[in-house]
Amino acid sequence: MNHITELFEKQFNRKPTVVSRAPGRLEILGNHTDYNEGFVLSTATEQATSFAMAPAKGTVCTLANAAFPGQIFTIDLADLDTPKQGDWTNYVKGALVEMKKRGLNPGAFDAMVDSTVPLSAGMSSSAALEMAFCFALKTIYDLELTNADWARVGQGVENNYMGLKSGLLDQFSSIFGKKDALILCDFRTVEVLANVPLPQGYGFLVANTLVKHNLVESDYNRRRESCERARDILAKNDPSVKMLRDADRAMLERGKDQMDITDYRRALHVIGENERVMQGVELLKQGKIEDFGKLLFESHESSRMNFENSCMELDALVEIAKSLPECLGARLSGGGFGGITIHLIRLQDAESYRTRLETAYKAMTGKEISTILCAIGDGASAEKI
Ligand code: GLA
């Protein structure tokens, strides 16, 4: 928090009144289940985005970002309507638009931003930015929303301002993450059902393929439409099905002949993921970490075969992981189509595993990856100073 305060003081020649922090997230199990009102096991990362902020007069807000040294960005509260292509301040503007829709009218501000969450990598750098911004602004202007609604503000930015029909997972995990635990999230009731500690001595190595996915242009939205079409058919057969969350494998098999085969496979992935999340929680409670790891491999296989949101680079990493005894389980994490894989390992093996993974990946693909041993951090916070 000190670093961001210093950056603010250098930039604005005054002290910030609030400092906030919101982490990235790792999706551990439960891929594309959130917008189907299903379950996810996720964590907040120690990598986070920080804001230092102070109120300003008038309607013009001034922002600086440590990632763009020497540049100044402005936002006029009176002109929030159009996103500017490729501009990071869209996430801030979009959040202000979503706040307005909810009857919140914060004043202007000066802000400094810094982040350790890798960009466009599947660790939700955008949700971290949105939530760090919202938490700073709500603290300055006493804006009152529940935490679930703050997550919805961030989701609204993605859905309405950026055009990505994403669920609530990223913002929700950024807010509700718990140090050293996985959180079991229910996206029907929008609550954390349990904190599930990871056994001591285990952690996640994150491997970034550096394949940059632009989810808006990718098939993300089409995947969601597939899920909804499958849901519509299952709902006709059984009115208790409101979302794919309510369906099981038997219902899906009964509806199989009525639906497009691709939609069937998408739904099979989602139903399987919901099952794996619940199995995973039980296995962790029983201390069966090896069996938990196997679920990660199964999840990736289902992404590869059924949901088709993997890619050559992600598959290569998971194949290598399967061949290395240090790894208990690995899978793509997040939207897919590039980004990261997560690897469950014993912490004592972290360095040897990292080296072996990087070397094998280079030999197999000729490409580099960047790896981070990702500690599990707490959710978003803000404090007045
Ligand atoms: C992205 C979206 C989330 C979620 C995941 C897949 O991270 O932003 O809402 O759908 O993909 O589980």
Short mmCIF file of C-alpha atoms and ligand atoms in Angstrom, two decimals:
data_model
loop_
_atom_site.label_atom_id
_atom_site.label_comp_id
_atom_site.label_asym_id
_atom_site.label_seq_id
_atom_site.Cartn_x
_atom_site.Cartn_y
_atom_site.Cartn_z
CA MET A 1 0.00 0.00 0.00
CA ASN A 2 2.95 2.36 0.67
CA HIS A 3 4.24 2.14 -2.86
CA ILE A 4 0.94 3.23 -4.39
CA THR A 5 0.69 6.12 -1.91
CA GLU A 6 4.13 7.36 -2.97
CA LEU A 7 3.22 7.08 -6.65
CA PHE A 8 0.08 9.12 -6.02
CA GLU A 9 1.97 11.82 -4.11
CA LYS A 10 4.56 12.12 -6.86
CA GLN A 11 1.88 12.43 -9.51
CA PHE A 12 -0.59 14.75 -7.79
CA ASN A 13 1.52 16.62 -5.22
CA ARG A 14 -0.91 15.77 -2.45
CA LYS A 15 -1.84 12.82 -0.32
CA PRO A 16 -4.47 10.25 -1.31
CA THR A 17 -7.40 9.85 1.04
CA VAL A 18 -8.05 6.19 0.24
CA VAL A 19 -5.99 3.21 -0.82
CA SER A 20 -7.64 0.06 -2.14
CA ARG A 21 -6.54 -3.30 -3.36
CA ALA A 22 -8.35 -6.04 -5.30
CA PRO A 23 -6.78 -9.34 -6.34
CA GLY A 24 -6.87 -11.41 -9.50
CA ARG A 25 -8.39 -14.86 -9.31
CA LEU A 26 -7.72 -18.44 -10.22
CA GLU A 27 -10.56 -20.69 -11.24
CA ILE A 28 -9.66 -24.02 -9.66
CA LEU A 29 -12.67 -26.11 -10.77
CA GLY A 30 -15.98 -25.14 -12.33
CA ASN A 31 -15.37 -23.91 -15.86
CA HIS A 32 -18.10 -21.81 -17.50
CA THR A 33 -20.50 -22.80 -14.73
CA ASP A 34 -21.03 -19.32 -13.31
CA TYR A 35 -23.41 -17.95 -15.94
CA ASN A 36 -25.28 -21.26 -15.74
CA GLU A 37 -25.95 -20.45 -12.06
CA GLY A 38 -23.65 -23.28 -11.01
CA PHE A 39 -20.74 -23.83 -8.64
CA VAL A 40 -17.09 -22.81 -8.80
CA LEU A 41 -14.08 -23.43 -6.60
CA SER A 42 -11.86 -20.41 -6.94
CA THR A 43 -9.24 -18.36 -5.10
CA ALA A 44 -8.08 -14.79 -4.99
CA THR A 45 -4.40 -14.40 -5.85
CA GLU A 46 -1.80 -12.38 -4.01
CA GLN A 47 -1.25 -10.54 -7.27
CA ALA A 48 -3.53 -7.53 -7.07
CA THR A 49 -4.42 -4.11 -8.45
CA SER A 50 -4.12 -1.09 -6.18
CA PHE A 51 -5.69 2.34 -6.35
CA ALA A 52 -4.72 5.44 -4.44
CA MET A 53 -7.42 8.07 -4.74
CA ALA A 54 -8.56 11.47 -3.52
CA PRO A 55 -11.71 13.44 -4.32
CA ALA A 56 -11.49 16.21 -6.95
CA LYS A 57 -13.66 19.21 -7.77
CA GLY A 58 -15.83 19.50 -10.90
CA THR A 59 -16.57 16.60 -13.24
CA VAL A 60 -13.14 15.76 -14.65
CA CYS A 61 -11.26 12.83 -13.10
CA THR A 62 -7.52 12.47 -13.63
CA LEU A 63 -5.90 9.06 -13.64
CA ALA A 64 -2.35 7.81 -13.92
CA ASN A 65 -1.25 4.20 -14.26
CA ALA A 66 2.17 2.83 -13.30
CA ALA A 67 1.98 0.67 -16.43
CA PHE A 68 1.96 3.83 -18.61
CA PRO A 69 4.59 6.09 -17.03
CA GLY A 70 4.41 9.77 -17.90
CA GLN A 71 0.86 9.54 -19.28
CA ILE A 72 -2.24 11.16 -17.87
CA PHE A 73 -5.76 9.95 -18.57
CA THR A 74 -8.92 11.93 -18.00
CA ILE A 75 -12.54 10.94 -17.66
CA ASP A 76 -15.38 13.45 -17.69
CA LEU A 77 -18.25 12.28 -15.52
CA ALA A 78 -20.56 14.14 -17.89
CA ASP A 79 -19.41 12.06 -20.87
CA LEU A 80 -19.28 8.36 -20.09
CA ASP A 81 -21.23 6.93 -22.95
CA THR A 82 -18.73 5.65 -25.47
CA PRO A 83 -15.90 3.24 -24.78
CA LYS A 84 -12.66 4.19 -26.57
CA GLN A 85 -11.17 1.13 -28.27
CA GLY A 86 -8.30 -0.47 -26.35
CA ASP A 87 -8.26 2.09 -23.55
CA TRP A 88 -7.85 0.68 -20.01
CA THR A 89 -9.94 3.54 -18.59
CA ASN A 90 -13.00 1.90 -20.21
CA TYR A 91 -13.17 -0.35 -17.15
CA VAL A 92 -13.36 2.71 -14.91
CA LYS A 93 -15.85 4.50 -17.14
CA GLY A 94 -17.98 1.39 -17.48
CA ALA A 95 -18.07 1.03 -13.69
CA LEU A 96 -19.22 4.64 -13.36
CA VAL A 97 -22.00 3.97 -15.88
CA GLU A 98 -23.11 0.89 -13.92
CA MET A 99 -23.08 2.89 -10.68
CA LYS A 100 -25.30 5.56 -12.26
CA LYS A 101 -27.77 2.87 -13.31
CA ARG A 102 -27.99 1.91 -9.64
CA GLY A 103 -28.68 5.47 -8.56
CA LEU A 104 -25.16 6.19 -7.32
CA ASN A 105 -23.66 9.52 -8.32
CA PRO A 106 -20.09 9.79 -7.02
CA GLY A 107 -18.11 13.00 -7.55
CA ALA A 108 -14.80 13.36 -9.39
CA PHE A 109 -11.45 11.98 -8.25
CA ASP A 110 -7.73 11.82 -8.91
CA ALA A 111 -6.38 8.28 -8.97
CA MET A 112 -3.14 6.36 -9.31
CA VAL A 113 -3.26 2.71 -10.36
CA ASP A 114 -0.68 -0.05 -10.09
CA SER A 115 -1.05 -3.77 -10.67
CA THR A 116 0.83 -7.03 -10.31
CA VAL A 117 -1.87 -9.07 -12.05
CA PRO A 118 -0.63 -10.14 -15.50
CA LEU A 119 -2.78 -8.62 -18.26
CA SER A 120 -5.10 -10.66 -20.52
CA ALA A 121 -3.77 -13.89 -19.09
CA GLY A 122 -6.80 -15.52 -17.54
CA MET A 123 -6.16 -14.19 -14.04
CA SER A 124 -8.87 -11.51 -14.30
CA SER A 125 -6.81 -8.39 -14.42
CA SER A 126 -9.91 -6.51 -15.56
CA ALA A 127 -12.03 -7.64 -12.59
CA ALA A 128 -9.17 -6.68 -10.26
CA LEU A 129 -9.10 -3.22 -11.84
CA GLU A 130 -12.88 -2.81 -11.63
CA MET A 131 -13.11 -3.95 -8.03
CA ALA A 132 -10.09 -1.95 -6.81
CA PHE A 133 -11.65 1.12 -8.44
CA CYS A 134 -15.12 0.48 -6.99
CA PHE A 135 -13.74 -0.16 -3.49
CA ALA A 136 -11.69 3.06 -3.55
CA LEU A 137 -14.57 5.17 -4.85
CA LYS A 138 -17.19 3.69 -2.50
CA THR A 139 -14.93 4.48 0.43
CA ILE A 140 -14.43 8.09 -0.63
CA TYR A 141 -18.06 8.83 -1.45
CA ASP A 142 -19.80 6.43 0.99
CA LEU A 143 -21.51 4.54 -1.82
CA GLU A 144 -23.73 1.80 -0.47
CA LEU A 145 -24.16 -1.50 -2.29
CA THR A 146 -23.81 -5.06 -1.03
CA ASN A 147 -20.60 -6.85 -2.01
CA ALA A 148 -22.60 -9.09 -4.37
CA ASP A 149 -23.90 -5.92 -6.07
CA TRP A 150 -20.39 -4.52 -6.38
CA ALA A 151 -19.50 -7.73 -8.18
CA ARG A 152 -22.53 -7.13 -10.44
CA VAL A 153 -21.26 -3.62 -11.21
CA GLY A 154 -18.05 -5.19 -12.53
CA GLN A 155 -19.98 -7.83 -14.44
CA GLY A 156 -22.11 -5.04 -15.91
CA VAL A 157 -18.95 -3.35 -17.20
CA GLU A 158 -18.00 -6.52 -19.08
CA ASN A 159 -21.55 -7.32 -20.28
CA ASN A 160 -22.79 -3.87 -21.23
CA TYR A 161 -19.71 -1.75 -21.84
CA MET A 162 -17.19 -4.28 -23.20
CA GLY A 163 -19.62 -6.70 -24.86
CA LEU A 164 -18.47 -9.87 -23.08
CA LYS A 165 -21.38 -11.87 -21.68
CA SER A 166 -19.34 -13.15 -18.75
CA GLY A 167 -20.64 -14.38 -15.41
CA LEU A 168 -19.86 -13.16 -11.92
CA LEU A 169 -16.91 -15.38 -11.10
CA ASP A 170 -14.06 -12.94 -11.57
CA GLN A 171 -15.42 -9.99 -9.61
CA PHE A 172 -16.95 -12.26 -6.98
CA SER A 173 -13.66 -14.09 -6.32
CA SER A 174 -11.78 -10.80 -6.24
CA ILE A 175 -14.08 -9.60 -3.46
CA PHE A 176 -14.69 -12.76 -1.45
CA GLY A 177 -11.33 -14.58 -1.71
CA LYS A 178 -9.86 -15.93 1.55
CA LYS A 179 -6.17 -16.33 2.29
CA ASP A 180 -4.94 -19.92 1.93
CA ALA A 181 -8.42 -21.29 1.14
CA LEU A 182 -10.45 -22.11 -1.93
CA ILE A 183 -13.89 -20.57 -1.89
CA LEU A 184 -16.91 -22.61 -2.94
CA CYS A 185 -19.13 -20.15 -4.80
CA ASP A 186 -22.81 -20.65 -5.59
CA PHE A 187 -23.83 -18.47 -8.52
CA ARG A 188 -27.54 -18.98 -8.01
CA THR A 189 -27.67 -17.53 -4.53
CA VAL A 190 -24.50 -15.51 -5.26
CA GLU A 191 -22.77 -16.44 -2.03
CA VAL A 192 -19.75 -18.28 -0.70
CA LEU A 193 -20.98 -21.64 0.58
CA ALA A 194 -17.70 -22.62 2.24
CA ASN A 195 -14.05 -21.78 2.59
CA VAL A 196 -12.16 -24.95 1.76
CA PRO A 197 -8.56 -24.87 2.95
CA LEU A 198 -5.91 -26.36 0.72
CA PRO A 199 -3.81 -28.87 2.72
CA GLN A 200 -0.58 -27.31 3.96
CA GLY A 201 2.40 -27.70 1.69
CA TYR A 202 0.45 -27.59 -1.58
CA GLY A 203 -0.03 -24.72 -4.00
CA PHE A 204 -0.64 -23.70 -7.58
CA LEU A 205 1.96 -22.94 -10.18
CA VAL A 206 0.44 -20.82 -12.93
CA ALA A 207 1.83 -21.18 -16.44
CA ASN A 208 0.97 -18.39 -18.84
CA THR A 209 1.04 -19.47 -22.48
CA LEU A 210 1.30 -15.79 -23.45
CA VAL A 211 -1.35 -16.59 -26.05
CA LYS A 212 -3.42 -13.45 -25.69
CA HIS A 213 -7.08 -14.15 -25.94
CA ASN A 214 -9.53 -11.42 -26.61
CA LEU A 215 -12.59 -12.96 -25.07
CA VAL A 216 -14.93 -10.46 -26.65
CA GLU A 217 -13.91 -11.59 -30.09
CA SER A 218 -13.54 -15.19 -29.13
CA ASP A 219 -16.22 -17.79 -28.89
CA TYR A 220 -17.07 -17.02 -25.25
CA ASN A 221 -20.46 -15.50 -26.02
CA ARG A 222 -21.27 -18.31 -28.44
CA ARG A 223 -20.49 -20.86 -25.74
CA ARG A 224 -22.96 -19.14 -23.50
CA GLU A 225 -25.62 -19.22 -26.22
CA SER A 226 -25.04 -22.96 -26.67
CA CYS A 227 -25.58 -23.51 -22.96
CA GLU A 228 -28.80 -21.52 -23.09
CA ARG A 229 -30.13 -23.48 -26.07
CA ALA A 230 -29.42 -26.77 -24.30
CA ARG A 231 -31.09 -25.41 -21.16
CA ASP A 232 -34.22 -24.43 -23.14
CA ILE A 233 -34.65 -27.99 -24.38
CA LEU A 234 -34.06 -29.54 -20.95
CA ALA A 235 -36.49 -27.03 -19.43
CA LYS A 236 -39.21 -28.10 -21.89
CA ASN A 237 -38.73 -31.71 -20.85
CA ASP A 238 -38.59 -30.91 -17.15
CA PRO A 239 -39.86 -27.56 -15.83
CA SER A 240 -37.68 -27.87 -12.72
CA VAL A 241 -34.74 -26.98 -14.97
CA LYS A 242 -34.31 -23.22 -14.89
CA MET A 243 -30.62 -23.16 -15.74
CA LEU A 244 -28.05 -25.89 -16.56
CA ARG A 245 -27.27 -25.91 -12.85
CA ASP A 246 -30.54 -27.81 -12.34
CA ALA A 247 -29.77 -30.52 -14.87
CA ASP A 248 -27.98 -33.81 -14.32
CA ARG A 249 -26.47 -36.27 -16.76
CA ALA A 250 -29.62 -38.39 -16.98
CA MET A 251 -31.73 -35.37 -17.99
CA LEU A 252 -29.13 -34.40 -20.56
CA GLU A 253 -29.10 -37.90 -22.05
CA ARG A 254 -32.92 -37.83 -22.29
CA GLY A 255 -32.73 -34.54 -24.20
CA LYS A 256 -29.73 -35.49 -26.35
CA ASP A 257 -31.65 -36.40 -29.52
CA GLN A 258 -33.60 -33.14 -29.41
CA MET A 259 -30.56 -30.90 -29.39
CA ASP A 260 -27.68 -29.96 -31.60
CA ILE A 261 -24.76 -32.28 -30.84
CA THR A 262 -22.44 -29.34 -30.18
CA ASP A 263 -24.86 -27.84 -27.68
CA TYR A 264 -25.07 -31.28 -26.02
CA ARG A 265 -21.29 -31.39 -25.57
CA ARG A 266 -21.20 -27.85 -24.18
CA ALA A 267 -23.90 -28.76 -21.65
CA LEU A 268 -22.10 -32.01 -20.78
CA HIS A 269 -19.03 -29.96 -19.86
CA VAL A 270 -21.00 -27.64 -17.61
CA ILE A 271 -22.89 -30.46 -15.87
CA GLY A 272 -19.62 -32.39 -15.42
CA GLU A 273 -17.91 -29.31 -14.00
CA ASN A 274 -20.65 -28.77 -11.43
CA GLU A 275 -20.23 -32.40 -10.36
CA ARG A 276 -16.46 -32.08 -10.17
CA VAL A 277 -16.69 -28.98 -7.97
CA MET A 278 -18.80 -30.84 -5.41
CA GLN A 279 -16.63 -33.96 -5.59
CA GLY A 280 -13.56 -31.77 -5.22
CA VAL A 281 -14.85 -30.16 -2.04
CA GLU A 282 -15.55 -33.60 -0.51
CA LEU A 283 -12.12 -34.91 -1.50
CA LEU A 284 -10.37 -31.91 0.03
CA LYS A 285 -12.38 -32.31 3.23
CA GLN A 286 -11.21 -35.94 3.38
CA GLY A 287 -7.61 -34.89 2.70
CA LYS A 288 -7.53 -36.81 -0.62
CA ILE A 289 -5.41 -34.32 -2.50
CA GLU A 290 -4.21 -36.81 -5.16
CA ASP A 291 -7.81 -37.60 -6.13
CA PHE A 292 -8.59 -33.89 -6.12
CA GLY A 293 -5.73 -33.38 -8.57
CA LYS A 294 -7.21 -36.00 -10.92
CA LEU A 295 -10.38 -33.90 -11.15
CA LEU A 296 -8.30 -31.05 -12.53
CA PHE A 297 -7.02 -33.29 -15.31
CA GLU A 298 -10.58 -34.49 -16.00
CA SER A 299 -11.80 -30.91 -16.15
CA HIS A 300 -9.19 -30.02 -18.75
CA GLU A 301 -10.05 -33.07 -20.82
CA SER A 302 -13.68 -32.00 -20.82
CA SER A 303 -12.68 -28.47 -21.88
CA ARG A 304 -10.61 -29.95 -24.68
CA MET A 305 -13.18 -32.45 -25.93
CA ASN A 306 -16.59 -31.05 -25.01
CA PHE A 307 -16.37 -27.30 -24.53
CA GLU A 308 -13.56 -26.78 -27.04
CA ASN A 309 -12.18 -23.79 -25.18
CA SER A 310 -8.64 -25.12 -25.03
CA CYS A 311 -5.86 -24.59 -27.56
CA MET A 312 -2.64 -26.30 -28.63
CA GLU A 313 -0.52 -24.44 -26.07
CA LEU A 314 -2.80 -25.17 -23.11
CA ASP A 315 -3.06 -28.84 -24.14
CA ALA A 316 0.72 -29.12 -24.41
CA LEU A 317 1.16 -27.83 -20.85
CA VAL A 318 -1.41 -30.25 -19.45
CA GLU A 319 0.13 -33.17 -21.36
CA ILE A 320 3.54 -32.34 -19.91
CA ALA A 321 2.01 -31.98 -16.46
CA LYS A 322 0.56 -35.51 -16.74
CA SER A 323 4.02 -36.89 -17.47
CA LEU A 324 5.75 -35.19 -14.52
CA PRO A 325 5.40 -36.92 -11.14
CA GLU A 326 5.51 -33.62 -9.20
CA CYS A 327 2.16 -32.53 -10.64
CA LEU A 328 -1.07 -33.76 -9.03
CA GLY A 329 -3.38 -32.10 -11.53
CA ALA A 330 -3.49 -29.37 -14.14
CA ARG A 331 -6.08 -27.61 -16.29
CA LEU A 332 -6.83 -24.44 -18.13
CA SER A 333 -8.26 -21.79 -15.82
CA GLY A 334 -10.74 -19.08 -16.79
CA GLY A 335 -12.41 -18.44 -20.11
CA GLY A 336 -9.90 -20.47 -22.12
CA PHE A 337 -8.86 -20.02 -25.77
CA GLY A 338 -5.36 -19.12 -24.46
CA GLY A 339 -4.25 -17.66 -21.15
CA ILE A 340 -3.12 -19.86 -18.29
CA THR A 341 -3.00 -23.36 -16.94
CA ILE A 342 -2.88 -24.05 -13.20
CA HIS A 343 -0.75 -26.86 -11.80
CA LEU A 344 -1.35 -28.35 -8.37
CA ILE A 345 2.02 -29.23 -6.83
CA ARG A 346 3.79 -29.80 -3.53
CA LEU A 347 5.42 -26.48 -2.68
CA GLN A 348 8.72 -28.23 -1.99
CA ASP A 349 8.78 -29.30 -5.65
CA ALA A 350 7.96 -25.87 -7.03
CA GLU A 351 11.38 -24.94 -8.40
CA SER A 352 12.23 -28.31 -9.94
CA TYR A 353 8.74 -28.55 -11.43
CA ARG A 354 8.90 -25.05 -12.85
CA THR A 355 12.20 -25.81 -14.60
CA ARG A 356 11.03 -29.13 -15.98
CA LEU A 357 7.76 -27.66 -17.25
CA GLU A 358 9.46 -24.73 -18.96
CA THR A 359 12.10 -26.93 -20.55
CA ALA A 360 9.68 -29.57 -21.78
CA TYR A 361 7.30 -26.93 -23.15
CA LYS A 362 10.11 -25.25 -25.07
CA ALA A 363 11.21 -28.60 -26.48
CA MET A 364 7.65 -29.52 -27.47
CA THR A 365 6.45 -26.22 -28.94
CA GLY A 366 9.53 -24.04 -29.44
CA LYS A 367 7.75 -21.39 -27.33
CA GLU A 368 8.29 -19.78 -23.94
CA ILE A 369 5.91 -19.63 -21.01
CA SER A 370 6.01 -17.44 -17.98
CA THR A 371 5.32 -19.11 -14.64
CA ILE A 372 4.23 -17.75 -11.28
CA LEU A 373 3.96 -19.65 -8.01
CA CYS A 374 0.65 -18.15 -7.04
CA ALA A 375 -0.03 -17.65 -3.35
CA ILE A 376 -3.68 -17.49 -2.31
CA GLY A 377 -4.58 -14.05 -0.96
CA ASP A 378 -7.49 -12.27 0.66
CA GLY A 379 -10.29 -10.51 -1.22
CA ALA A 380 -10.63 -6.80 -1.96
CA SER A 381 -10.23 -4.12 0.71
CA ALA A 382 -9.97 -0.34 1.02
CA GLU A 383 -8.82 1.91 3.82
CA LYS A 384 -9.02 5.62 4.50
CA ILE A 385 -5.67 7.22 5.24
C1 GLA B 1 -14.16 -15.84 -17.66
C2 GLA B 1 -15.45 -15.13 -17.26
C3 GLA B 1 -16.09 -15.77 -16.03
C4 GLA B 1 -16.24 -17.29 -16.22
C5 GLA B 1 -14.94 -17.91 -16.73
C6 GLA B 1 -15.11 -19.35 -17.12
O1 GLA B 1 -13.20 -15.69 -16.66
O2 GLA B 1 -15.19 -13.77 -16.99
O3 GLA B 1 -17.32 -15.18 -15.75
O4 GLA B 1 -17.31 -17.58 -17.06
O5 GLA B 1 -14.42 -17.21 -17.86
O6 GLA B 1 -15.46 -20.12 -16.03
#
